[in-house]
Short mmCIF file of C-alpha atoms in Angstrom, two decimals:
data_model
loop_
_atom_site.label_atom_id
_atom_site.label_comp_id
_atom_site.label_asym_id
_atom_site.label_seq_id
_atom_site.Cartn_x
_atom_site.Cartn_y
_atom_site.Cartn_z
CA MET B 1 95.92 104.33 107.83
CA ARG B 2 97.37 101.35 109.62
CA SER B 3 94.89 99.07 111.37
CA TRP B 4 95.35 98.86 115.06
CA LYS B 5 94.27 95.83 117.05
CA PHE B 6 94.15 96.04 120.76
CA ILE B 7 93.39 93.66 123.58
CA LEU B 8 92.32 96.30 126.03
CA PRO B 9 93.56 95.69 129.55
CA LEU B 10 93.66 99.19 130.93
CA LEU B 11 96.35 98.98 133.68
CA ALA B 12 95.88 97.82 137.23
CA SER B 13 97.20 97.60 140.74
CA SER B 14 95.94 96.45 144.14
CA LEU B 15 98.21 98.90 145.98
CA CYS B 16 96.70 101.79 147.90
CA PHE B 17 97.68 105.24 146.78
CA ALA B 18 97.18 108.76 148.03
CA ALA B 19 94.72 111.14 146.40
CA GLN B 20 96.36 113.37 143.79
CA SER B 21 96.89 117.05 144.50
CA ASP B 22 95.57 119.79 142.26
CA ARG B 23 98.10 120.80 139.58
CA ILE B 24 96.47 124.07 138.50
CA THR B 25 97.30 126.34 141.45
CA SER B 26 97.03 129.78 139.87
CA PRO B 27 94.19 131.55 137.97
CA ILE B 28 93.82 130.58 134.31
CA ASP B 29 94.71 133.95 132.81
CA SER B 30 94.41 134.33 129.05
CA SER B 31 96.73 137.35 129.09
CA GLN B 32 99.69 135.06 129.92
CA MET B 33 100.07 132.51 127.14
CA VAL B 34 102.64 129.78 126.42
CA PRO B 35 102.96 128.14 122.93
CA LEU B 36 102.64 124.39 122.47
CA GLN B 37 105.41 123.06 120.23
CA GLY B 38 104.90 120.59 117.41
CA ASP B 39 101.13 121.02 117.24
CA VAL B 40 100.81 121.87 113.52
CA HIS B 41 99.74 119.11 111.08
CA GLY B 42 102.41 118.22 108.55
CA LEU B 43 100.08 118.74 105.58
CA ALA B 44 99.31 122.33 106.61
CA GLN B 45 102.01 123.75 104.32
CA PRO B 46 102.24 127.40 103.18
CA ARG B 47 102.25 126.29 99.50
CA SER B 48 98.76 124.81 100.01
CA ASP B 49 97.38 127.71 102.07
CA LEU B 50 94.09 129.21 100.81
CA GLY B 51 93.78 131.78 103.58
CA ARG B 52 91.70 132.13 106.74
CA THR B 53 88.76 129.83 107.43
CA ASP B 54 85.37 131.48 107.88
CA GLY B 55 85.34 132.53 111.55
CA GLY B 56 81.76 131.28 111.99
CA GLN B 57 82.62 127.71 110.93
CA LEU B 58 81.80 125.27 113.74
CA ILE B 59 84.67 122.92 114.68
CA ARG B 60 83.48 119.91 116.67
CA GLY B 61 85.36 117.62 119.00
CA VAL B 62 88.34 119.85 119.80
CA THR B 63 90.28 118.18 122.64
CA LEU B 64 92.49 119.51 125.37
CA VAL B 65 94.79 116.57 126.23
CA PHE B 66 96.67 116.38 129.55
CA HIS B 67 99.81 114.37 130.38
CA PRO B 68 100.63 112.85 133.81
CA SER B 69 102.77 114.82 136.21
CA ALA B 70 106.40 113.65 136.60
CA ALA B 71 105.47 111.74 139.77
CA GLN B 72 102.44 110.16 138.09
CA GLN B 73 104.50 109.14 135.08
CA ASN B 74 107.08 107.49 137.31
CA ASP B 75 104.35 105.64 139.19
CA LEU B 76 102.76 104.58 135.88
CA ASP B 77 106.07 103.30 134.50
CA ASN B 78 106.61 101.22 137.66
CA LEU B 79 103.06 99.85 137.50
CA LEU B 80 103.39 98.86 133.85
CA ALA B 81 106.59 96.97 134.64
CA ALA B 82 104.98 95.25 137.62
CA GLN B 83 101.98 94.18 135.54
CA GLN B 84 104.32 92.18 133.28
CA ASP B 85 106.46 90.79 136.11
CA ARG B 86 105.26 87.31 137.07
CA SER B 87 106.82 87.67 140.54
CA SER B 88 104.89 90.88 141.27
CA PRO B 89 101.59 90.85 143.20
CA ASN B 90 100.34 93.24 140.50
CA TYR B 91 101.04 90.83 137.61
CA HIS B 92 98.09 91.14 135.19
CA ARG B 93 95.98 93.09 137.69
CA TRP B 94 94.33 95.79 135.64
CA LEU B 95 92.78 99.15 136.57
CA THR B 96 89.32 100.34 135.59
CA PRO B 97 89.16 103.72 133.84
CA ALA B 98 87.95 105.29 137.11
CA GLN B 99 90.88 103.82 139.04
CA PHE B 100 93.25 105.05 136.35
CA ALA B 101 91.76 108.53 136.62
CA ASN B 102 92.16 108.71 140.37
CA ARG B 103 95.78 107.69 140.16
CA PHE B 104 97.08 109.09 136.88
CA GLY B 105 94.54 111.69 135.67
CA MET B 106 93.83 115.30 136.52
CA THR B 107 91.95 115.97 139.75
CA LYS B 108 88.24 116.73 139.59
CA GLY B 109 89.02 120.20 140.85
CA ASP B 110 91.48 120.82 138.04
CA ILE B 111 89.03 119.51 135.45
CA SER B 112 86.35 121.83 136.84
CA ARG B 113 88.69 124.84 136.56
CA VAL B 114 89.56 124.04 132.94
CA VAL B 115 85.91 123.45 132.02
CA SER B 116 84.98 126.84 133.51
CA TRP B 117 87.77 128.55 131.54
CA LEU B 118 86.70 126.88 128.27
CA GLU B 119 83.10 127.94 128.82
CA SER B 120 84.25 131.47 129.54
CA GLN B 121 85.83 131.47 126.08
CA GLY B 122 82.48 130.59 124.51
CA PHE B 123 83.09 126.88 123.98
CA THR B 124 80.52 124.16 124.59
CA VAL B 125 82.13 121.35 126.61
CA THR B 126 80.80 118.02 125.33
CA SER B 127 82.65 115.42 127.43
CA VAL B 128 85.38 114.67 129.96
CA ALA B 129 87.28 111.43 129.45
CA ASN B 130 86.71 108.78 132.10
CA SER B 131 90.48 108.77 132.62
CA ARG B 132 90.33 112.55 133.26
CA ASN B 133 93.15 113.18 130.79
CA GLN B 134 91.10 114.82 128.06
CA ILE B 135 88.29 117.37 127.67
CA SER B 136 86.32 117.66 124.43
CA PHE B 137 84.48 120.75 123.30
CA ASP B 138 82.93 122.50 120.30
CA GLY B 139 83.48 126.05 119.11
CA THR B 140 83.79 128.27 116.07
CA ALA B 141 87.01 128.92 114.21
CA ALA B 142 87.00 132.48 115.56
CA GLN B 143 86.61 131.29 119.17
CA ILE B 144 89.49 128.85 118.72
CA GLU B 145 91.72 131.58 117.25
CA ALA B 146 90.94 133.94 120.11
CA ALA B 147 91.36 131.35 122.88
CA PHE B 148 94.52 129.68 121.59
CA ALA B 149 96.31 132.55 119.79
CA THR B 150 96.52 130.86 116.39
CA GLU B 151 94.82 131.16 113.00
CA ILE B 152 92.68 128.53 111.33
CA HIS B 153 93.32 128.38 107.56
CA ASN B 154 92.03 126.37 104.63
CA TYR B 155 94.45 124.15 102.70
CA LEU B 156 94.13 122.50 99.30
CA VAL B 157 95.71 119.05 99.54
CA ASP B 158 95.13 116.25 96.99
CA ASN B 159 92.27 118.26 95.47
CA GLU B 160 90.48 118.41 98.83
CA ILE B 161 90.03 121.50 100.95
CA HIS B 162 90.84 120.99 104.65
CA PHE B 163 91.16 123.33 107.61
CA ALA B 164 94.00 123.40 110.11
CA ASN B 165 95.78 125.71 112.52
CA ALA B 166 98.50 127.59 110.65
CA SER B 167 100.78 128.00 113.67
CA ASN B 168 101.36 126.37 117.06
CA PRO B 169 98.47 127.16 119.41
CA SER B 170 99.14 128.70 122.79
CA ILE B 171 97.58 127.98 126.18
CA PRO B 172 97.39 129.98 129.40
CA ALA B 173 100.54 129.68 131.48
CA ALA B 174 98.60 128.11 134.34
CA LEU B 175 97.96 125.09 132.12
CA ALA B 176 101.42 124.79 130.59
CA ALA B 177 102.70 122.17 133.02
CA SER B 178 99.71 119.88 132.38
CA VAL B 179 98.60 120.17 128.74
CA LEU B 180 100.11 117.79 126.22
CA SER B 181 98.36 118.94 123.06
CA ILE B 182 95.19 120.31 121.49
CA GLY B 183 93.50 117.84 119.17
CA HIS B 184 91.04 118.26 116.33
CA LEU B 185 92.29 121.69 115.22
CA HIS B 186 92.37 120.20 111.72
CA ASN B 187 90.29 117.75 109.69
CA PHE B 188 92.96 115.80 107.85
CA THR B 189 91.85 112.16 107.92
CA PRO B 190 93.84 108.91 108.14
CA LYS B 191 93.63 106.98 104.85
CA PRO B 192 93.30 103.19 104.41
CA ARG B 193 96.45 101.35 103.41
CA LEU B 194 94.82 98.10 102.46
CA LYS B 195 97.04 95.93 100.23
CA VAL B 196 96.39 92.40 99.06
CA GLN B 197 99.47 90.19 98.78
CA ALA B 198 98.27 86.61 98.46
CA HIS B 199 100.62 83.66 98.01
CA PHE B 200 98.38 80.60 98.45
CA THR B 201 96.40 78.98 95.65
CA SER B 202 92.87 77.58 95.72
CA ALA B 203 92.66 74.09 94.20
CA GLN B 204 89.12 74.94 93.03
CA SER B 205 89.48 78.40 91.45
CA GLY B 206 93.21 78.90 91.10
CA ALA B 207 92.86 82.17 93.05
CA HIS B 208 95.24 82.97 95.87
CA PHE B 209 93.96 82.81 99.44
CA LEU B 210 95.12 82.32 103.00
CA SER B 211 92.65 80.92 105.52
CA PRO B 212 92.68 80.95 109.32
CA GLY B 213 93.48 77.24 109.20
CA ASP B 214 96.55 77.95 107.08
CA PHE B 215 97.65 80.64 109.55
CA ALA B 216 97.21 78.21 112.48
CA THR B 217 99.33 75.59 110.71
CA ILE B 218 102.10 77.99 109.58
CA TYR B 219 102.51 79.63 112.99
CA HIS B 220 101.70 76.52 115.09
CA VAL B 221 98.61 78.08 116.65
CA ASP B 222 96.96 74.70 116.10
CA LEU B 223 99.05 73.40 118.99
CA LEU B 224 97.35 75.93 121.24
CA TYR B 225 93.96 74.90 119.97
CA SER B 226 94.81 71.25 120.74
CA ALA B 227 95.67 72.32 124.30
CA GLY B 228 92.26 74.02 124.67
CA ILE B 229 93.62 77.55 124.28
CA ASP B 230 91.35 79.31 121.78
CA ALA B 231 90.72 82.77 123.39
CA THR B 232 87.55 81.67 125.19
CA GLY B 233 86.69 84.34 127.76
CA GLN B 234 88.95 86.96 126.12
CA LYS B 235 87.91 90.26 124.47
CA ILE B 236 89.58 92.02 121.56
CA ALA B 237 88.72 95.60 120.58
CA ILE B 238 89.08 96.56 116.91
CA VAL B 239 88.88 100.23 115.91
CA GLY B 240 87.93 101.78 112.56
CA GLN B 241 86.16 104.58 110.78
CA SER B 242 83.58 102.77 108.66
CA ALA B 243 80.56 100.57 109.16
CA VAL B 244 80.88 96.96 107.99
CA ASN B 245 78.43 94.36 106.68
CA PRO B 246 77.83 91.68 109.36
CA THR B 247 76.89 89.22 106.61
CA ASP B 248 80.44 89.47 105.17
CA LEU B 249 81.84 88.59 108.60
CA SER B 250 79.44 85.68 109.00
CA ASN B 251 80.35 84.34 105.54
CA PHE B 252 84.03 84.50 106.39
CA ARG B 253 83.59 82.46 109.55
CA SER B 254 81.34 79.95 107.81
CA ASN B 255 83.72 79.46 104.90
CA ALA B 256 86.65 79.12 107.31
CA GLY B 257 84.84 76.36 109.25
CA LEU B 258 84.46 78.52 112.37
CA THR B 259 81.36 78.64 114.59
CA ALA B 260 79.10 81.64 114.13
CA LYS B 261 80.01 84.63 116.33
CA THR B 262 78.85 88.19 115.79
CA PRO B 263 80.99 91.14 117.02
CA GLN B 264 79.60 93.83 119.28
CA PHE B 265 79.32 97.10 117.35
CA ILE B 266 79.88 100.44 119.10
CA LEU B 267 79.36 103.66 117.10
CA TYR B 268 81.21 106.82 118.22
CA PRO B 269 79.81 109.36 118.80
CA THR B 270 76.46 107.78 119.51
CA ASN B 271 74.63 110.56 117.64
CA SER B 272 76.77 110.15 114.50
CA ILE B 273 75.68 108.40 111.30
CA SER B 274 76.93 104.86 110.72
CA THR B 275 78.30 104.94 107.16
CA HIS B 276 80.04 102.44 104.87
CA CYS B 277 83.25 104.09 103.61
CA SER B 278 85.09 102.47 100.74
CA GLY B 279 88.64 101.38 101.60
CA ASP B 280 88.12 101.92 105.32
CA GLU B 281 85.38 99.24 105.27
CA GLY B 282 87.62 96.69 103.57
CA GLU B 283 90.37 97.25 106.10
CA SER B 284 87.97 96.89 109.03
CA ASP B 285 86.56 93.71 107.45
CA LEU B 286 90.05 92.17 107.43
CA ASP B 287 90.74 93.31 111.00
CA LEU B 288 87.51 91.81 112.30
CA GLU B 289 87.69 88.61 110.27
CA TRP B 290 91.27 87.74 111.12
CA SER B 291 91.27 88.73 114.77
CA GLY B 292 88.28 86.44 115.27
CA GLY B 293 89.66 83.90 112.83
CA VAL B 294 92.83 83.30 114.84
CA ALA B 295 91.49 84.02 118.37
CA LYS B 296 88.47 82.03 117.25
CA ASN B 297 86.42 82.04 120.45
CA ALA B 298 87.23 85.60 121.59
CA SER B 299 84.51 88.23 121.93
CA ILE B 300 85.21 90.92 119.32
CA ILE B 301 84.21 94.55 120.00
CA PHE B 302 84.25 96.87 117.00
CA VAL B 303 84.43 100.57 117.94
CA TYR B 304 84.13 102.80 114.89
CA ALA B 305 83.70 106.49 114.11
CA GLY B 306 80.66 107.76 112.27
CA LEU B 307 79.91 110.94 110.35
CA VAL B 308 78.35 114.12 111.72
CA GLY B 309 77.02 117.29 110.11
CA THR B 310 78.32 117.70 106.56
CA ASP B 311 81.07 115.05 106.94
CA THR B 312 81.88 112.75 104.04
CA CYS B 313 83.98 109.57 103.87
CA THR B 314 86.50 110.96 101.39
CA GLY B 315 86.57 114.67 102.28
CA HIS B 316 85.92 116.39 105.60
CA ARG B 317 85.16 114.21 108.57
CA THR B 318 85.18 115.17 112.22
CA TYR B 319 85.82 111.86 113.93
CA THR B 320 88.34 109.26 112.80
CA VAL B 321 89.85 105.93 113.82
CA TRP B 322 91.94 107.78 116.42
CA ASP B 323 88.77 108.91 118.18
CA ALA B 324 87.44 105.37 118.07
CA LEU B 325 90.70 104.23 119.68
CA GLN B 326 90.40 106.83 122.44
CA GLN B 327 86.80 105.80 123.07
CA ALA B 328 87.77 102.11 123.27
CA VAL B 329 90.59 102.72 125.76
CA ASP B 330 88.64 105.21 127.84
CA ASN B 331 85.70 102.85 128.31
#
């Protein structure tokens, strides 16, 4: 798993724009299905296939993800360019999630139609993204197979048993022009890729270290500090899939000569269990320490996925760093 660090401006514009038109203009008919291409996980290989998953197994957090219409995408591309153009009146003017939804998401009417169809298939809808480009729901393996014309199988990979769809899922033709993908049809989990490659030597212990002060000197960030630019008033969101020890973060800042500053911790979902997961925790530690170590007066927000049900850190888990990322952007 690569660590992803995001300063989260969500897009903006001061221009007025017309309300979007409904994109789902015909009944959602399950007798007319269209396959989604490229929606099978790469580790769901026939050589690892153990056969069908128990149809009664509950699969949480399945997501129906929508893409912008062609007109919306063109508008979005233009906006993104304008936001980075210093001569534009929209330079660095960002949208709230609600503004993004009204301009680039599905209409409320379309969302209502899809929610009704999902519920008619027996699913429990759990959330609609603030950006109105994703609907999350829970259902059994059998309900997923029936609704999306695929099979959920078990796979033995690296001595762990995972489930995944064995073929591309299908969606009703009425949704084909709007749906990008179906997420969470598998429980393969991103793995930490933490590597230590130190090249600086402590005069006290002989061990190799690199401090925020070294970084500032090497990359001339100290010149920004001298000019009073130290990220004061800025926010950085870090995403992960493990709890961390706040004391470790405090010790890092203290030893680096930085003022005390505690991140804001946001657990997703809110009803999940905050758990320390080896490997993932170490990677999140580094992300949090070094983002705050370089942008030393920024406010750091750590959004991380917890465990639900029978999840474990090293085996099955429902929510991952990608869900934490979606939560951070959507809020």
